[in-house]
mmCIF file of C-alpha atoms and ligand atoms in Angstrom:
data_model
loop_
_atom_site.group_PDB
_atom_site.id
_atom_site.type_symbol
_atom_site.label_atom_id
_atom_site.label_comp_id
_atom_site.label_asym_id
_atom_site.label_seq_id
_atom_site.Cartn_x
_atom_site.Cartn_y
_atom_site.Cartn_z
ATOM 1 C CA MET A 1 146.957 20.760 1.635
ATOM 2 C CA ARG A 2 143.567 19.091 2.213
ATOM 3 C CA VAL A 3 140.791 19.079 -0.390
ATOM 4 C CA TYR A 4 137.229 17.869 0.186
ATOM 5 C CA ARG A 5 134.726 17.226 -2.578
ATOM 6 C CA CYS A 6 131.289 17.994 -1.137
ATOM 7 C CA VAL A 7 127.593 18.048 -1.978
ATOM 8 C CA LEU A 8 125.229 20.590 -0.440
ATOM 9 C CA GLN A 9 121.547 19.722 -0.347
ATOM 10 C CA ILE A 10 119.011 22.522 0.092
ATOM 11 C CA ARG A 11 116.508 21.651 2.869
ATOM 12 C CA SER A 12 114.365 24.818 3.026
ATOM 13 C CA PRO A 13 113.736 27.616 0.493
ATOM 14 C CA THR A 14 117.039 29.414 0.038
ATOM 15 C CA VAL A 15 117.686 32.972 -1.056
ATOM 16 C CA ILE A 16 121.248 33.726 -2.120
ATOM 17 C CA SER A 17 121.231 37.399 -2.907
ATOM 18 C CA ASN A 18 123.645 38.476 -5.543
ATOM 19 C CA GLU A 19 122.548 41.963 -6.146
ATOM 20 C CA ARG A 20 119.791 44.285 -5.105
ATOM 21 C CA GLY A 21 117.327 45.234 -7.811
ATOM 22 C CA ALA A 22 114.284 47.480 -7.919
ATOM 23 C CA ARG A 23 111.884 44.977 -6.346
ATOM 24 C CA GLY A 24 114.144 42.738 -4.365
ATOM 25 C CA PHE A 25 117.260 40.675 -4.610
ATOM 26 C CA TYR A 26 118.266 38.787 -7.676
ATOM 27 C CA THR A 27 119.065 35.312 -6.593
ATOM 28 C CA ALA A 28 122.011 33.264 -7.652
ATOM 29 C CA THR A 29 120.488 29.910 -8.523
ATOM 30 C CA GLU A 30 122.735 28.353 -11.148
ATOM 31 C CA ALA A 31 125.872 28.840 -9.063
ATOM 32 C CA LEU A 32 126.268 29.676 -5.411
ATOM 33 C CA PRO A 33 129.267 32.019 -4.987
ATOM 34 C CA GLY A 34 132.335 30.508 -3.344
ATOM 35 C CA TYR A 35 132.534 33.239 -0.703
ATOM 36 C CA THR A 36 128.885 32.586 0.270
ATOM 37 C CA VAL A 37 129.339 28.811 0.585
ATOM 38 C CA GLY A 38 132.707 29.291 2.324
ATOM 39 C CA GLY A 39 131.191 31.755 4.802
ATOM 40 C CA ALA A 40 128.336 29.346 5.618
ATOM 41 C CA VAL A 41 130.692 26.378 6.084
ATOM 42 C CA ASN A 42 133.207 28.242 8.250
ATOM 43 C CA ARG A 43 130.431 29.647 10.469
ATOM 44 C CA ALA A 44 128.868 26.199 10.842
ATOM 45 C CA LEU A 45 132.123 24.412 11.720
ATOM 46 C CA PHE A 46 134.149 27.041 13.555
ATOM 47 C CA GLY A 47 131.648 29.753 14.502
ATOM 48 C CA SER A 48 133.520 32.290 12.399
ATOM 49 C CA VAL A 49 136.161 32.638 9.737
ATOM 50 C CA SER A 50 139.560 32.469 11.390
ATOM 51 C CA PRO A 51 142.566 32.554 9.097
ATOM 52 C CA ASP A 52 144.351 29.568 10.632
ATOM 53 C CA ARG A 53 141.333 27.235 10.363
ATOM 54 C CA MET A 54 139.856 28.657 7.198
ATOM 55 C CA LEU A 55 138.251 26.471 4.559
ATOM 56 C CA VAL A 56 138.147 28.026 1.099
ATOM 57 C CA SER A 57 135.165 27.052 -1.031
ATOM 58 C CA SER A 58 134.777 26.930 -4.780
ATOM 59 C CA PRO A 59 131.476 28.144 -6.223
ATOM 60 C CA ALA A 60 128.821 25.436 -5.894
ATOM 61 C CA TYR A 61 127.289 24.160 -9.153
ATOM 62 C CA PRO A 62 124.060 22.168 -9.546
ATOM 63 C CA VAL A 63 123.989 18.395 -9.588
ATOM 64 C CA LEU A 64 121.694 17.331 -12.448
ATOM 65 C CA ASN A 65 120.259 13.773 -12.311
ATOM 66 C CA GLY A 66 123.257 12.693 -10.258
ATOM 67 C CA HIS A 67 125.775 14.351 -12.623
ATOM 68 C CA LYS A 68 127.942 17.266 -11.599
ATOM 69 C CA THR A 69 127.656 20.328 -13.815
ATOM 70 C CA LEU A 70 130.351 22.878 -14.701
ATOM 71 C CA PRO A 71 130.012 26.280 -16.347
ATOM 72 C CA ALA A 72 130.187 25.930 -20.125
ATOM 73 C CA HIS A 73 133.294 27.558 -21.525
ATOM 74 C CA THR A 74 133.244 30.229 -24.195
ATOM 75 C CA PHE A 75 133.641 27.787 -27.081
ATOM 76 C CA TYR A 76 130.975 25.297 -26.039
ATOM 77 C CA TYR A 77 127.901 25.388 -28.267
ATOM 78 C CA LYS A 78 124.608 23.648 -28.624
ATOM 79 C CA CYS A 79 122.750 23.147 -31.911
ATOM 80 C CA LYS A 80 119.414 24.934 -31.942
ATOM 81 C CA ILE A 81 117.875 22.139 -34.011
ATOM 82 C CA CYS A 82 119.582 18.796 -33.249
ATOM 83 C CA GLU A 83 118.430 17.691 -29.807
ATOM 84 C CA GLY A 84 121.376 17.178 -27.456
ATOM 85 C CA LEU A 85 124.130 18.035 -29.960
ATOM 86 C CA VAL A 86 126.984 20.003 -28.427
ATOM 87 C CA VAL A 87 130.100 21.215 -30.178
ATOM 88 C CA SER A 88 133.326 22.270 -28.501
ATOM 89 C CA THR A 89 135.713 23.914 -30.924
ATOM 90 C CA LEU A 90 138.508 23.628 -28.329
ATOM 91 C CA ARG A 91 138.505 19.848 -28.727
ATOM 92 C CA GLU A 92 139.996 20.195 -32.221
ATOM 93 C CA ALA A 93 142.258 23.161 -31.514
ATOM 94 C CA ASN A 94 145.418 24.035 -29.662
ATOM 95 C CA LEU A 95 144.654 27.442 -28.212
ATOM 96 C CA LEU A 96 148.255 28.439 -27.477
ATOM 97 C CA GLU A 97 149.302 27.465 -30.986
ATOM 98 C CA LEU A 98 146.394 29.385 -32.555
ATOM 99 C CA MET A 99 147.298 32.484 -30.589
ATOM 100 C CA ARG A 100 150.682 32.625 -32.217
ATOM 101 C CA HIS A 101 148.841 33.258 -35.472
ATOM 102 C CA GLY A 102 146.856 36.216 -34.137
ATOM 103 C CA TRP A 103 143.258 37.065 -33.340
ATOM 104 C CA GLU A 104 141.850 36.447 -36.787
ATOM 105 C CA VAL A 105 142.945 32.822 -36.691
ATOM 106 C CA VAL A 106 141.691 32.381 -33.128
ATOM 107 C CA LYS A 107 138.280 33.758 -34.114
ATOM 108 C CA GLU A 108 138.089 31.763 -37.312
ATOM 109 C CA ARG A 109 138.896 28.458 -35.620
ATOM 110 C CA LEU A 110 137.114 28.827 -32.290
ATOM 111 C CA ILE A 111 133.980 30.833 -32.954
ATOM 112 C CA ALA A 112 131.389 28.569 -34.522
ATOM 113 C CA LEU A 113 128.118 29.838 -35.916
ATOM 114 C CA ARG A 114 126.799 26.666 -37.591
ATOM 115 C CA ASP A 115 127.182 22.920 -37.184
ATOM 116 C CA GLU A 116 128.007 20.412 -39.939
ATOM 117 C CA GLN A 117 124.412 20.463 -41.154
ATOM 118 C CA SER A 118 124.474 24.279 -41.341
ATOM 119 C CA HIS A 119 122.155 24.523 -38.338
ATOM 120 C CA PRO A 120 122.584 27.621 -36.165
ATOM 121 C CA LEU A 121 124.614 27.143 -32.964
ATOM 122 C CA LYS A 122 124.183 28.896 -29.652
ATOM 123 C CA SER A 123 126.952 29.352 -27.077
ATOM 124 C CA LEU A 124 126.101 27.851 -23.690
ATOM 125 C CA HIS A 125 128.682 29.933 -21.823
ATOM 126 C CA PRO A 126 128.489 30.459 -18.841
ATOM 127 C CA ARG A 127 125.549 28.178 -17.944
ATOM 128 C CA PRO A 128 126.374 25.082 -15.892
ATOM 129 C CA VAL A 129 126.160 21.985 -18.117
ATOM 130 C CA THR A 130 126.870 18.293 -17.686
ATOM 131 C CA PRO A 131 130.216 17.551 -19.352
ATOM 132 C CA GLN A 132 128.702 14.372 -20.851
ATOM 133 C CA GLY A 133 126.105 15.522 -23.363
ATOM 134 C CA GLY A 134 126.037 19.174 -22.449
ATOM 135 C CA ARG A 135 122.634 19.294 -20.774
ATOM 136 C CA ALA A 136 122.126 22.639 -19.086
ATOM 137 C CA ALA A 137 121.209 22.622 -15.408
ATOM 138 C CA ARG A 138 117.794 23.893 -14.482
ATOM 139 C CA VAL A 139 117.188 24.785 -10.872
ATOM 140 C CA ALA A 140 113.660 24.777 -9.430
ATOM 141 C CA VAL A 141 112.810 28.110 -7.862
ATOM 142 C CA GLN A 142 109.830 29.673 -6.148
ATOM 143 C CA SER A 143 108.919 33.305 -5.657
ATOM 144 C CA ILE A 144 108.590 34.725 -2.161
ATOM 145 C CA VAL A 145 107.064 38.144 -1.630
ATOM 146 C CA SER A 146 107.789 39.760 1.668
ATOM 147 C CA ILE A 147 106.782 43.063 3.168
ATOM 148 C CA GLY A 148 109.630 45.263 4.308
ATOM 149 C CA MET A 149 109.417 45.772 8.065
ATOM 150 C CA ASN A 150 110.458 48.932 9.801
ATOM 151 C CA ARG A 151 112.479 47.604 12.698
ATOM 152 C CA HIS A 152 111.969 50.612 14.939
ATOM 153 C CA ALA A 153 108.242 51.069 14.466
ATOM 154 C CA ALA A 154 107.603 47.298 14.429
ATOM 155 C CA ALA A 155 105.249 47.895 11.569
ATOM 156 C CA SER A 156 105.291 47.240 7.888
ATOM 157 C CA GLN A 157 106.641 50.016 5.792
ATOM 158 C CA ILE A 158 104.229 51.140 3.139
ATOM 159 C CA GLY A 159 105.415 50.487 -0.355
ATOM 160 C CA LEU A 160 108.283 48.255 0.689
ATOM 161 C CA LEU A 161 107.492 44.993 -0.963
ATOM 162 C CA TYR A 162 110.358 42.672 -1.725
ATOM 163 C CA GLU A 163 110.253 39.792 -4.094
ATOM 164 C CA TYR A 164 112.787 37.039 -3.705
ATOM 165 C CA THR A 165 113.521 34.072 -5.843
ATOM 166 C CA ALA A 166 114.179 31.086 -3.634
ATOM 167 C CA ILE A 167 115.824 27.788 -4.532
ATOM 168 C CA GLU A 168 113.455 24.925 -3.738
ATOM 169 C CA PRO A 169 114.292 22.219 -1.182
ATOM 170 C CA GLY A 170 115.878 19.067 -2.615
ATOM 171 C CA GLN A 171 118.223 20.825 -5.055
ATOM 172 C CA GLU A 172 121.834 19.659 -4.759
ATOM 173 C CA TYR A 173 125.064 21.513 -5.531
ATOM 174 C CA TRP A 174 128.644 20.235 -5.586
ATOM 175 C CA PHE A 175 131.747 22.179 -4.593
ATOM 176 C CA THR A 176 135.242 21.770 -3.190
ATOM 177 C CA LEU A 177 136.634 22.909 0.145
ATOM 178 C CA ALA A 178 140.342 23.367 0.715
ATOM 179 C CA SER A 179 142.447 23.975 3.801
ATOM 180 C CA SER A 180 146.138 24.091 4.517
ATOM 181 C CA GLY A 181 145.800 21.010 6.756
ATOM 182 C CA GLY A 182 145.117 20.681 10.447
ATOM 183 C CA SER A 183 141.786 19.527 11.832
ATOM 184 C CA GLU A 184 139.511 17.182 9.902
ATOM 185 C CA ILE A 185 135.902 18.052 9.092
ATOM 186 C CA PRO A 186 132.889 15.783 9.759
ATOM 187 C CA ASP A 187 131.301 13.604 7.043
ATOM 188 C CA GLU A 188 128.036 15.519 7.292
ATOM 189 C CA PHE A 189 127.004 18.810 8.867
ATOM 190 C CA ASP A 190 124.208 21.385 8.726
ATOM 191 C CA VAL A 191 124.739 24.902 7.404
ATOM 192 C CA LYS A 192 122.610 28.019 7.125
ATOM 193 C CA ILE A 193 123.120 29.765 3.843
ATOM 194 C CA GLY A 194 121.752 32.975 2.385
ATOM 195 C CA ARG A 195 119.113 35.327 3.700
ATOM 196 C CA GLY A 196 116.402 34.847 6.310
ATOM 197 C CA ALA A 197 117.990 32.065 8.370
ATOM 198 C CA SER A 198 116.097 33.284 11.471
ATOM 199 C CA ARG A 199 112.826 32.773 9.580
ATOM 200 C CA GLY A 200 113.708 29.231 8.534
ATOM 201 C CA TYR A 201 115.113 29.942 5.098
ATOM 202 C CA GLY A 202 118.449 28.617 3.888
ATOM 203 C CA ARG A 203 118.759 25.364 5.799
ATOM 204 C CA ALA A 204 121.070 22.956 4.052
ATOM 205 C CA VAL A 205 123.174 19.891 4.757
ATOM 206 C CA VAL A 206 126.726 19.333 3.489
ATOM 207 C CA ARG A 207 128.065 15.818 2.807
ATOM 208 C CA VAL A 208 131.769 15.200 2.263
ATOM 209 C CA GLU A 209 132.055 12.708 -0.629
ATOM 210 C CA GLU A 210 135.835 12.494 -1.098
ATOM 211 C CA ARG A 211 138.917 13.623 0.793
ATOM 212 C CA PHE A 212 142.329 14.247 -0.738
ATOM 213 C CA THR A 213 145.709 15.123 0.675
ATOM 214 C CA ASP A 214 147.990 17.142 -1.598
ATOM 215 C CA PRO A 215 146.034 16.516 -4.817
ATOM 216 C CA PRO A 216 148.556 16.265 -7.662
ATOM 217 C CA LEU A 217 147.993 18.634 -10.551
ATOM 218 C CA ASP A 218 150.855 18.626 -12.952
ATOM 219 C CA GLN A 219 149.403 18.381 -16.452
ATOM 220 C CA SER A 220 152.962 18.869 -17.745
ATOM 221 C CA VAL A 221 152.439 22.607 -18.018
ATOM 222 C CA GLY A 222 155.332 24.293 -19.797
ATOM 223 C CA ASP A 223 156.172 27.971 -19.741
ATOM 224 C CA GLU A 224 152.715 28.836 -21.076
ATOM 225 C CA ALA A 225 149.319 27.326 -20.382
ATOM 226 C CA ALA A 226 145.639 27.770 -21.126
ATOM 227 C CA PHE A 227 143.391 27.735 -18.061
ATOM 228 C CA TYR A 228 139.689 27.092 -17.492
ATOM 229 C CA ALA A 229 138.110 29.266 -14.799
ATOM 230 C CA VAL A 230 136.279 27.171 -12.205
ATOM 231 C CA SER A 231 135.224 30.432 -10.481
ATOM 232 C CA PRO A 232 134.828 34.031 -11.686
ATOM 233 C CA ILE A 233 138.190 35.749 -12.360
ATOM 234 C CA PRO A 234 138.532 39.352 -11.193
ATOM 235 C CA LEU A 235 139.695 41.540 -14.075
ATOM 236 C CA ARG A 236 142.671 42.658 -11.993
ATOM 237 C CA PHE A 237 144.169 39.187 -12.537
ATOM 238 C CA ILE A 238 143.697 39.506 -16.273
ATOM 239 C CA ALA A 239 145.069 43.025 -16.527
ATOM 240 C CA GLY A 240 147.915 42.096 -14.148
ATOM 241 C CA GLN A 241 149.740 39.226 -12.533
ATOM 242 C CA ILE A 242 148.748 36.370 -10.219
ATOM 243 C CA ASN A 243 151.283 36.142 -7.415
ATOM 244 C CA LEU A 244 150.935 32.746 -5.762
ATOM 245 C CA ALA A 245 153.011 33.849 -2.775
ATOM 246 C CA GLU A 246 149.842 35.718 -1.706
ATOM 247 C CA CYS A 247 148.026 32.354 -1.490
ATOM 248 C CA SER A 248 150.858 31.088 0.611
ATOM 249 C CA SER A 249 150.615 33.930 3.110
ATOM 250 C CA ARG A 250 146.806 34.192 3.212
ATOM 251 C CA TYR A 251 146.084 30.454 3.417
ATOM 252 C CA GLY A 252 149.166 29.229 5.256
ATOM 253 C CA LEU A 253 150.321 27.100 2.322
ATOM 254 C CA LYS A 254 153.988 26.319 2.647
ATOM 255 C CA GLY A 255 155.989 25.928 -0.553
ATOM 256 C CA VAL A 256 153.528 27.722 -2.831
ATOM 257 C CA ASP A 257 155.068 30.428 -4.978
ATOM 258 C CA GLY A 258 155.461 31.546 -8.591
ATOM 259 C CA VAL A 259 154.058 34.445 -10.604
ATOM 260 C CA LEU A 260 151.777 34.119 -13.638
ATOM 261 C CA GLU A 261 151.258 36.873 -16.164
ATOM 262 C CA PRO A 262 148.682 36.983 -18.971
ATOM 263 C CA ILE A 263 149.759 36.234 -22.521
ATOM 264 C CA TYR A 264 149.049 39.069 -24.937
ATOM 265 C CA THR A 265 148.020 38.700 -28.554
ATOM 266 C CA GLY A 266 147.801 41.817 -30.664
ATOM 267 C CA GLY A 267 147.977 44.047 -27.583
ATOM 268 C CA ARG A 268 145.159 42.303 -25.710
ATOM 269 C CA PRO A 269 145.350 39.705 -22.940
ATOM 270 C CA ALA A 270 144.190 36.284 -24.093
ATOM 271 C CA ALA A 271 140.985 36.018 -22.087
ATOM 272 C CA PHE A 272 137.702 34.721 -23.462
ATOM 273 C CA GLY A 273 134.537 34.991 -21.409
ATOM 274 C CA ARG A 274 131.579 37.069 -20.425
ATOM 275 C CA ALA A 275 132.162 40.154 -18.308
ATOM 276 C CA VAL A 276 130.270 40.072 -15.031
ATOM 277 C CA ARG A 277 130.345 43.694 -14.099
ATOM 278 C CA LYS A 278 128.483 43.737 -10.839
ATOM 279 C CA MET A 279 129.698 40.843 -8.798
ATOM 280 C CA VAL A 280 128.926 41.713 -5.196
ATOM 281 C CA ALA A 281 130.874 40.468 -2.217
ATOM 282 C CA GLY A 282 129.316 40.817 1.208
ATOM 283 C CA TRP A 283 130.536 39.908 4.648
ATOM 284 C CA PRO A 284 129.657 40.956 8.202
ATOM 285 C CA HIS A 285 131.275 44.170 9.248
ATOM 286 C CA GLY A 286 130.145 45.039 12.756
ATOM 287 C CA ALA A 287 126.356 44.974 12.777
ATOM 288 C CA SER A 288 125.821 45.531 9.084
ATOM 289 C CA VAL A 289 127.069 43.928 5.921
ATOM 290 C CA SER A 290 129.687 45.631 3.774
ATOM 291 C CA ARG A 291 129.399 45.135 0.068
ATOM 292 C CA GLU A 292 131.864 45.817 -2.675
ATOM 293 C CA ARG A 293 131.814 45.200 -6.366
ATOM 294 C CA ILE A 294 134.379 43.110 -8.134
ATOM 295 C CA ASP A 295 134.471 43.279 -11.907
ATOM 296 C CA CYS A 296 135.094 39.789 -13.238
ATOM 297 C CA LEU A 297 135.008 37.476 -16.177
ATOM 298 C CA SER A 298 132.487 34.775 -15.390
ATOM 299 C CA ALA A 299 133.285 31.218 -14.404
ATOM 300 C CA GLY A 300 133.853 29.079 -17.486
ATOM 301 C CA SER A 301 136.087 31.704 -19.097
ATOM 302 C CA ILE A 302 139.286 30.631 -20.848
ATOM 303 C CA VAL A 303 142.521 32.517 -20.144
ATOM 304 C CA ALA A 304 146.163 32.018 -21.101
ATOM 305 C CA TYR A 305 149.109 32.766 -18.811
ATOM 306 C CA ARG A 306 152.850 32.306 -18.781
ATOM 307 C CA TRP A 307 155.157 31.879 -15.822
ATOM 308 C CA ARG A 308 156.936 35.112 -15.141
ATOM 309 C CA GLN A 309 158.555 33.387 -12.219
ATOM 310 C CA ARG A 310 158.433 29.584 -12.164
ATOM 311 C CA PRO A 311 157.319 27.962 -8.901
ATOM 312 C CA ASP A 312 159.648 25.712 -6.920
ATOM 313 C CA ASP A 313 156.962 23.011 -6.859
ATOM 314 C CA GLN A 314 154.743 23.408 -9.906
ATOM 315 C CA ALA A 315 152.232 20.663 -9.014
ATOM 316 C CA ARG A 316 151.677 22.271 -5.614
ATOM 317 C CA ALA A 317 151.349 25.782 -7.069
ATOM 318 C CA LEU A 318 148.786 24.592 -9.633
ATOM 319 C CA ALA A 319 146.805 22.711 -6.970
ATOM 320 C CA ALA A 320 146.703 25.906 -4.878
ATOM 321 C CA LEU A 321 145.465 27.862 -7.898
ATOM 322 C CA ARG A 322 142.740 25.296 -8.621
ATOM 323 C CA TYR A 323 141.433 24.778 -5.065
ATOM 324 C CA PHE A 324 142.214 28.046 -3.249
ATOM 325 C CA GLY A 325 142.338 30.541 -6.097
ATOM 326 C CA ALA A 326 143.922 33.913 -5.505
ATOM 327 C CA PRO A 327 142.776 36.071 -2.577
ATOM 328 C CA VAL A 328 141.216 39.370 -3.652
ATOM 329 C CA ARG A 329 142.174 42.380 -1.603
ATOM 330 C CA LEU A 330 139.434 44.957 -1.168
ATOM 331 C CA ASP A 331 139.293 48.173 0.862
ATOM 332 C CA SER A 332 137.635 46.352 3.750
ATOM 333 C CA GLY A 333 139.609 43.107 3.710
ATOM 334 C CA TYR A 334 140.129 39.970 1.670
ATOM 335 C CA VAL A 335 137.540 37.965 -0.181
ATOM 336 C CA ASP A 336 138.145 34.340 -1.163
ATOM 337 C CA GLY A 337 136.740 31.931 -3.721
ATOM 338 C CA PHE A 338 137.825 33.776 -6.880
ATOM 339 C CA CYS A 339 140.389 33.115 -9.613
ATOM 340 C CA MET A 340 140.324 29.312 -9.279
ATOM 341 C CA LEU A 341 142.007 28.172 -12.482
ATOM 342 C CA TYR A 342 142.637 24.743 -13.984
ATOM 343 C CA PRO A 343 145.239 24.153 -16.730
ATOM 344 C CA PHE A 344 143.786 22.080 -19.564
ATOM 345 C CA SER A 345 145.102 20.640 -22.787
ATOM 346 C CA ARG A 346 142.062 20.160 -25.066
ATOM 347 C CA GLU A 347 138.552 20.013 -23.595
ATOM 348 C CA PRO A 348 138.454 21.469 -20.080
ATOM 349 C CA LEU A 349 134.949 20.276 -19.161
ATOM 350 C CA GLU A 350 136.135 16.682 -19.505
ATOM 351 C CA GLU A 351 139.509 17.232 -17.858
ATOM 352 C CA VAL A 352 138.864 19.441 -14.851
ATOM 353 C CA VAL A 353 139.184 17.748 -11.440
HETATM 354 ZN ZN1 LIG B 415 122.365 20.567 -35.880
#
């Protein structure tokens, strides 16, 4: 298993479309989806996505004044009055222990409305924040208005005016790439990401900052564990199981197995996060792009699982879950870069690697 920690720097205005709206495409600016970054990297290095050379990408999160940001979890708050004060109720709590006492206790201990001075608190979930000090990332964007062209008539189509939000050049994002092994990747390479590459949009450069072989991830997880979601988690993995043997077969990871199932409290799976109902996955399908929706909880969510079937090599199984996630099967194929989970003990934003 090879893992690369990378930084992507935007070099020309970049439009990452997430979803089509009335006047254009809403742009993902605070996080670039893992399948979008992964697609761009695999095309740049290998010309296409081939299963035996595939690199799986995490979502890419902004770098703020040289600091990497991560999506705030559900119990990460900022005071509306005290400048820079952040409160994480997880730091003082043991989530698994609280769950044994039921939902009322979980709510009472983890949901905070006021700080010690009785000031109102606001949850930062799921905005990317710096783990030290909790500053929220702000990404510089510009608006681009373009006229819809009718390809066949080579003329502009009346009334078709699209407005895009584009990420400005200079913005940096960090992310991880993972592969089962094999060929190395260069220290630096150019990618084209998002829409309008033929018109000069979406030029970016990727720098590899660190390389790891078989990153250890043990965390002395017992039968049950609380996880922080580094990527969105499809609801199917919260309503049902995560079978790590699917990672093994999709990504060619030998010795990765085990089955996780969600822990239930009072009839509900223990999952805390914002529902992202219209996550769109797109990939080339012949000449056009197929799109499907995946209902998810957003990155930064907190979920609790237990081993239904313990893995032979737990450290390896947990590393696969963190850096590859679980492949999502759709009608038209697989999509990668989802369900990347990290087991934490107290404060995930300070622990996650
Ligand atoms: Zn305060």
